[in-house]
PDB file of C-alpha atoms in Angstrom:
ATOM      1  CA  UNK A   1     -32.414-120.391  -3.570  1.00 58.00           C
ATOM      2  CA  UNK A   2     -32.847-118.377  -0.156  1.00 66.00           C
ATOM      3  CA  UNK A   3     -35.642-119.593   1.940  1.00 74.00           C
ATOM      4  CA  UNK A   4     -37.175-116.419   3.559  1.00 81.00           C
ATOM      5  CA  UNK A   5     -37.688-116.810   7.078  1.00 88.00           C
ATOM      6  CA  UNK A   6     -41.242-116.035   8.644  1.00 92.00           C
ATOM      7  CA  UNK A   7     -41.316-113.096  10.693  1.00 95.00           C
ATOM      8  CA  UNK A   8     -42.248-113.619  14.475  1.00 95.00           C
ATOM      9  CA  UNK A   9     -45.293-111.828  13.871  1.00 96.00           C
ATOM     10  CA  UNK A  10     -46.377-113.960  11.127  1.00 96.00           C
ATOM     11  CA  UNK A  11     -45.871-117.006  12.979  1.00 94.00           C
ATOM     12  CA  UNK A  12     -48.046-116.104  15.945  1.00 94.00           C
ATOM     13  CA  UNK A  13     -50.868-115.026  13.610  1.00 95.00           C
ATOM     14  CA  UNK A  14     -50.487-118.579  11.778  1.00 94.00           C
ATOM     15  CA  UNK A  15     -50.529-120.086  15.077  1.00 91.00           C
ATOM     16  CA  UNK A  16     -53.667-117.763  16.243  1.00 91.00           C
ATOM     17  CA  UNK A  17     -55.314-118.343  13.201  1.00 90.00           C
ATOM     18  CA  UNK A  18     -55.460-122.116  13.566  1.00 88.00           C
ATOM     19  CA  UNK A  19     -58.209-122.199  15.996  1.00 87.00           C
ATOM     20  CA  UNK A  20     -59.999-119.403  14.237  1.00 89.00           C
ATOM     21  CA  UNK A  21     -61.075-120.853  10.834  1.00 89.00           C
ATOM     22  CA  UNK A  22     -64.803-120.995  11.148  1.00 92.00           C
ATOM     23  CA  UNK A  23     -66.610-117.748  10.067  1.00 93.00           C
ATOM     24  CA  UNK A  24     -68.829-117.416  12.798  1.00 95.00           C
ATOM     25  CA  UNK A  25     -66.265-117.639  15.287  1.00 93.00           C
ATOM     26  CA  UNK A  26     -63.947-115.131  13.264  1.00 93.00           C
ATOM     27  CA  UNK A  27     -67.052-112.709  13.249  1.00 95.00           C
ATOM     28  CA  UNK A  28     -67.673-113.325  17.083  1.00 96.00           C
ATOM     29  CA  UNK A  29     -63.827-112.298  17.383  1.00 94.00           C
ATOM     30  CA  UNK A  30     -64.227-109.385  15.229  1.00 96.00           C
ATOM     31  CA  UNK A  31     -67.180-107.924  18.044  1.00 97.00           C
ATOM     32  CA  UNK A  32     -65.764-109.665  21.264  1.00 96.00           C
ATOM     33  CA  UNK A  33     -61.735-109.157  20.893  1.00 95.00           C
ATOM     34  CA  UNK A  34     -62.022-105.010  20.830  1.00 97.00           C
ATOM     35  CA  UNK A  35     -64.459-105.518  23.676  1.00 98.00           C
ATOM     36  CA  UNK A  36     -62.210-107.505  25.775  1.00 96.00           C
ATOM     37  CA  UNK A  37     -59.290-104.834  25.227  1.00 97.00           C
ATOM     38  CA  UNK A  38     -61.750-101.968  25.929  1.00 98.00           C
ATOM     39  CA  UNK A  39     -63.335-103.433  29.091  1.00 98.00           C
ATOM     40  CA  UNK A  40     -59.684-104.752  30.371  1.00 97.00           C
ATOM     41  CA  UNK A  41     -57.894-101.244  29.590  1.00 98.00           C
ATOM     42  CA  UNK A  42     -60.869 -99.734  31.539  1.00 98.00           C
ATOM     43  CA  UNK A  43     -60.735-101.912  34.705  1.00 98.00           C
ATOM     44  CA  UNK A  44     -56.835-101.494  34.825  1.00 98.00           C
ATOM     45  CA  UNK A  45     -57.605 -97.541  34.257  1.00 97.00           C
ATOM     46  CA  UNK A  46     -59.995 -97.479  37.310  1.00 96.00           C
ATOM     47  CA  UNK A  47     -57.276 -98.901  39.674  1.00 96.00           C
ATOM     48  CA  UNK A  48     -56.517 -96.068  42.067  1.00 93.00           C
ATOM     49  CA  UNK A  49     -53.081 -94.558  41.057  1.00 92.00           C
ATOM     50  CA  UNK A  50     -51.171 -92.706  43.794  1.00 92.00           C
ATOM     51  CA  UNK A  51     -51.104 -88.618  43.283  1.00 89.00           C
ATOM     52  CA  UNK A  52     -47.530 -87.626  41.884  1.00 90.00           C
ATOM     53  CA  UNK A  53     -47.285 -83.891  42.968  1.00 89.00           C
ATOM     54  CA  UNK A  54     -45.080 -82.862  40.389  1.00 90.00           C
ATOM     55  CA  UNK A  55     -47.344 -83.639  37.449  1.00 88.00           C
ATOM     56  CA  UNK A  56     -49.886 -81.227  38.881  1.00 88.00           C
ATOM     57  CA  UNK A  57     -52.919 -81.049  37.014  1.00 86.00           C
ATOM     58  CA  UNK A  58     -51.446 -83.339  34.523  1.00 86.00           C
ATOM     59  CA  UNK A  59     -51.685 -86.244  37.345  1.00 85.00           C
ATOM     60  CA  UNK A  60     -54.783 -87.497  36.183  1.00 82.00           C
ATOM     61  CA  UNK A  61     -53.376 -88.478  32.847  1.00 85.00           C
ATOM     62  CA  UNK A  62     -51.067 -90.889  34.312  1.00 91.00           C
ATOM     63  CA  UNK A  63     -52.752 -94.120  35.752  1.00 94.00           C
ATOM     64  CA  UNK A  64     -52.015 -98.082  35.519  1.00 96.00           C
ATOM     65  CA  UNK A  65     -53.778 -97.721  32.381  1.00 96.00           C
ATOM     66  CA  UNK A  66     -51.004 -95.797  31.061  1.00 95.00           C
ATOM     67  CA  UNK A  67     -48.596 -98.828  31.860  1.00 96.00           C
ATOM     68  CA  UNK A  68     -50.600-101.339  30.302  1.00 96.00           C
ATOM     69  CA  UNK A  69     -50.661 -99.339  26.966  1.00 97.00           C
ATOM     70  CA  UNK A  70     -47.014 -98.954  26.989  1.00 97.00           C
ATOM     71  CA  UNK A  71     -46.215-102.263  27.675  1.00 96.00           C
ATOM     72  CA  UNK A  72     -48.882-103.390  25.022  1.00 97.00           C
ATOM     73  CA  UNK A  73     -47.874-101.088  22.290  1.00 98.00           C
ATOM     74  CA  UNK A  74     -43.883-101.919  23.145  1.00 98.00           C
ATOM     75  CA  UNK A  75     -44.667-105.360  22.492  1.00 97.00           C
ATOM     76  CA  UNK A  76     -46.357-104.853  19.523  1.00 98.00           C
ATOM     77  CA  UNK A  77     -43.888-102.707  18.212  1.00 98.00           C
ATOM     78  CA  UNK A  78     -41.228-105.439  18.619  1.00 98.00           C
ATOM     79  CA  UNK A  79     -43.525-107.430  16.413  1.00 97.00           C
ATOM     80  CA  UNK A  80     -44.452-104.995  13.910  1.00 98.00           C
ATOM     81  CA  UNK A  81     -44.259-101.148  14.170  1.00 98.00           C
ATOM     82  CA  UNK A  82     -46.967-100.619  11.690  1.00 97.00           C
ATOM     83  CA  UNK A  83     -49.567-102.444  13.692  1.00 98.00           C
ATOM     84  CA  UNK A  84     -48.031-100.811  17.114  1.00 98.00           C
ATOM     85  CA  UNK A  85     -48.804 -97.401  15.297  1.00 98.00           C
ATOM     86  CA  UNK A  86     -52.366 -98.501  14.570  1.00 98.00           C
ATOM     87  CA  UNK A  87     -52.890 -99.738  18.207  1.00 98.00           C
ATOM     88  CA  UNK A  88     -52.167 -96.861  19.545  1.00 98.00           C
ATOM     89  CA  UNK A  89     -54.695 -95.004  17.222  1.00 98.00           C
ATOM     90  CA  UNK A  90     -57.252 -97.594  18.636  1.00 98.00           C
ATOM     91  CA  UNK A  91     -56.236 -97.441  22.142  1.00 98.00           C
ATOM     92  CA  UNK A  92     -57.021 -93.574  21.961  1.00 97.00           C
ATOM     93  CA  UNK A  93     -60.363 -94.250  20.720  1.00 98.00           C
ATOM     94  CA  UNK A  94     -60.771 -96.557  23.616  1.00 98.00           C
ATOM     95  CA  UNK A  95     -59.344 -94.192  25.833  1.00 97.00           C
ATOM     96  CA  UNK A  96     -61.635 -91.561  24.622  1.00 97.00           C
ATOM     97  CA  UNK A  97     -64.753 -93.793  25.523  1.00 98.00           C
ATOM     98  CA  UNK A  98     -63.248 -94.507  28.863  1.00 98.00           C
ATOM     99  CA  UNK A  99     -62.799 -90.871  29.722  1.00 96.00           C
ATOM    100  CA  UNK A 100     -66.609 -90.610  28.676  1.00 98.00           C
ATOM    101  CA  UNK A 101     -67.754 -93.377  31.115  1.00 98.00           C
ATOM    102  CA  UNK A 102     -65.887 -91.494  33.662  1.00 97.00           C
ATOM    103  CA  UNK A 103     -67.991 -88.406  32.742  1.00 97.00           C
ATOM    104  CA  UNK A 104     -71.254 -90.603  32.794  1.00 98.00           C
ATOM    105  CA  UNK A 105     -70.142 -91.893  36.325  1.00 98.00           C
ATOM    106  CA  UNK A 106     -69.599 -88.545  37.463  1.00 97.00           C
ATOM    107  CA  UNK A 107     -73.135 -87.278  36.244  1.00 98.00           C
ATOM    108  CA  UNK A 108     -74.594 -90.144  38.492  1.00 98.00           C
ATOM    109  CA  UNK A 109     -74.443 -92.926  35.911  1.00 98.00           C
ATOM    110  CA  UNK A 110     -72.866 -96.345  36.847  1.00 98.00           C
ATOM    111  CA  UNK A 111     -69.153 -96.686  38.017  1.00 98.00           C
ATOM    112  CA  UNK A 112     -66.974 -97.447  35.290  1.00 98.00           C
ATOM    113  CA  UNK A 113     -65.539-100.616  36.907  1.00 98.00           C
ATOM    114  CA  UNK A 114     -68.984-102.200  36.773  1.00 99.00           C
ATOM    115  CA  UNK A 115     -69.794-101.349  33.198  1.00 99.00           C
ATOM    116  CA  UNK A 116     -66.138-102.619  32.295  1.00 99.00           C
ATOM    117  CA  UNK A 117     -66.696-105.993  34.424  1.00 99.00           C
ATOM    118  CA  UNK A 118     -70.032-106.663  32.376  1.00 99.00           C
ATOM    119  CA  UNK A 119     -68.541-105.701  28.937  1.00 99.00           C
ATOM    120  CA  UNK A 120     -65.573-107.990  30.005  1.00 98.00           C
ATOM    121  CA  UNK A 121     -67.702-110.743  31.073  1.00 98.00           C
ATOM    122  CA  UNK A 122     -70.246-110.670  28.241  1.00 98.00           C
ATOM    123  CA  UNK A 123     -67.318-110.521  25.618  1.00 97.00           C
ATOM    124  CA  UNK A 124     -65.745-113.762  27.042  1.00 94.00           C
ATOM    125  CA  UNK A 125     -68.798-115.498  26.950  1.00 96.00           C
ATOM    126  CA  UNK A 126     -69.144-114.546  23.266  1.00 96.00           C
ATOM    127  CA  UNK A 127     -65.454-115.744  22.568  1.00 93.00           C
ATOM    128  CA  UNK A 128     -66.010-119.315  24.425  1.00 92.00           C
ATOM    129  CA  UNK A 129     -69.486-119.545  22.182  1.00 95.00           C
ATOM    130  CA  UNK A 130     -67.434-118.942  19.153  1.00 94.00           C
ATOM    131  CA  UNK A 131     -64.697-121.634  20.575  1.00 90.00           C
ATOM    132  CA  UNK A 132     -67.380-124.008  20.952  1.00 92.00           C
ATOM    133  CA  UNK A 133     -68.510-123.061  17.400  1.00 93.00           C
ATOM    134  CA  UNK A 134     -65.192-123.427  16.030  1.00 89.00           C
ATOM    135  CA  UNK A 135     -64.619-126.843  18.018  1.00 88.00           C
ATOM    136  CA  UNK A 136     -61.136-125.720  19.158  1.00 83.00           C
ATOM    137  CA  UNK A 137     -60.009-124.254  22.484  1.00 78.00           C
ATOM    138  CA  UNK A 138     -58.604-120.772  22.457  1.00 76.00           C
ATOM    139  CA  UNK A 139     -55.179-120.121  21.688  1.00 74.00           C
ATOM    140  CA  UNK A 140     -54.363-118.154  25.145  1.00 74.00           C
ATOM    141  CA  UNK A 141     -54.935-121.747  26.857  1.00 67.00           C
ATOM    142  CA  UNK A 142     -51.498-122.685  25.260  1.00 71.00           C
ATOM    143  CA  UNK A 143     -49.727-119.588  25.654  1.00 66.00           C
ATOM    144  CA  UNK A 144     -51.045-116.126  27.407  1.00 78.00           C
ATOM    145  CA  UNK A 145     -49.147-113.945  24.807  1.00 82.00           C
ATOM    146  CA  UNK A 146     -52.027-114.846  22.475  1.00 84.00           C
ATOM    147  CA  UNK A 147     -54.072-112.717  24.953  1.00 88.00           C
ATOM    148  CA  UNK A 148     -52.112-109.898  23.037  1.00 92.00           C
ATOM    149  CA  UNK A 149     -52.178-111.270  19.746  1.00 95.00           C
ATOM    150  CA  UNK A 150     -56.036-111.188  19.285  1.00 93.00           C
ATOM    151  CA  UNK A 151     -56.279-107.318  18.542  1.00 96.00           C
ATOM    152  CA  UNK A 152     -53.102-107.234  16.229  1.00 97.00           C
ATOM    153  CA  UNK A 153     -54.215-110.349  14.444  1.00 95.00           C
ATOM    154  CA  UNK A 154     -57.712-108.367  13.502  1.00 95.00           C
ATOM    155  CA  UNK A 155     -55.642-105.267  12.353  1.00 97.00           C
ATOM    156  CA  UNK A 156     -53.522-107.333  10.150  1.00 97.00           C
ATOM    157  CA  UNK A 157     -56.335-108.333   8.104  1.00 95.00           C
ATOM    158  CA  UNK A 158     -57.320-104.535   7.820  1.00 96.00           C
ATOM    159  CA  UNK A 159     -53.834-103.759   6.668  1.00 96.00           C
ATOM    160  CA  UNK A 160     -54.026-106.740   3.804  1.00 96.00           C
ATOM    161  CA  UNK A 161     -57.163-105.241   2.614  1.00 96.00           C
ATOM    162  CA  UNK A 162     -55.923-101.999   1.984  1.00 96.00           C
ATOM    163  CA  UNK A 163     -52.473-103.273   1.033  1.00 96.00           C
ATOM    164  CA  UNK A 164     -50.558-101.743   4.129  1.00 95.00           C
ATOM    165  CA  UNK A 165     -47.427-103.904   4.744  1.00 95.00           C
ATOM    166  CA  UNK A 166     -47.264-104.623   8.306  1.00 94.00           C
TER     167      UNK A 166
END
């Protein structure tokens, strides 16, 4: 009988899941992981990007966040094409709200980077509270790639729930 090898993505999910067994910690992660991703994308998005003249009026569509998105989606694609496609949708929604924050800033609201820093700090406080409840240190302290795994770890549960193979 042939033994089926586990895919790399499943190995990573198993390892990530080891420190996410407590129900309260899982709920906190469902709230805080998307907020961390959103705020990190917003912070990187706000780093000034050089003007590239040949892009013309489309220059504003390219920023450092574009590179973060490309890198992340490529990494996700190497693990699971389906999860990478789902992340493109999630990132698209996040990008929409980052642009809304830019409009709010232009209308006299707070600076986008400041909103993102506040969200980032509060979400990480939530994460550490969750891990205190769990009684285990966060996975990323062992391996930084687990910072990238959190969002697709959540998505894989949605895939399982609706019966979508990932």
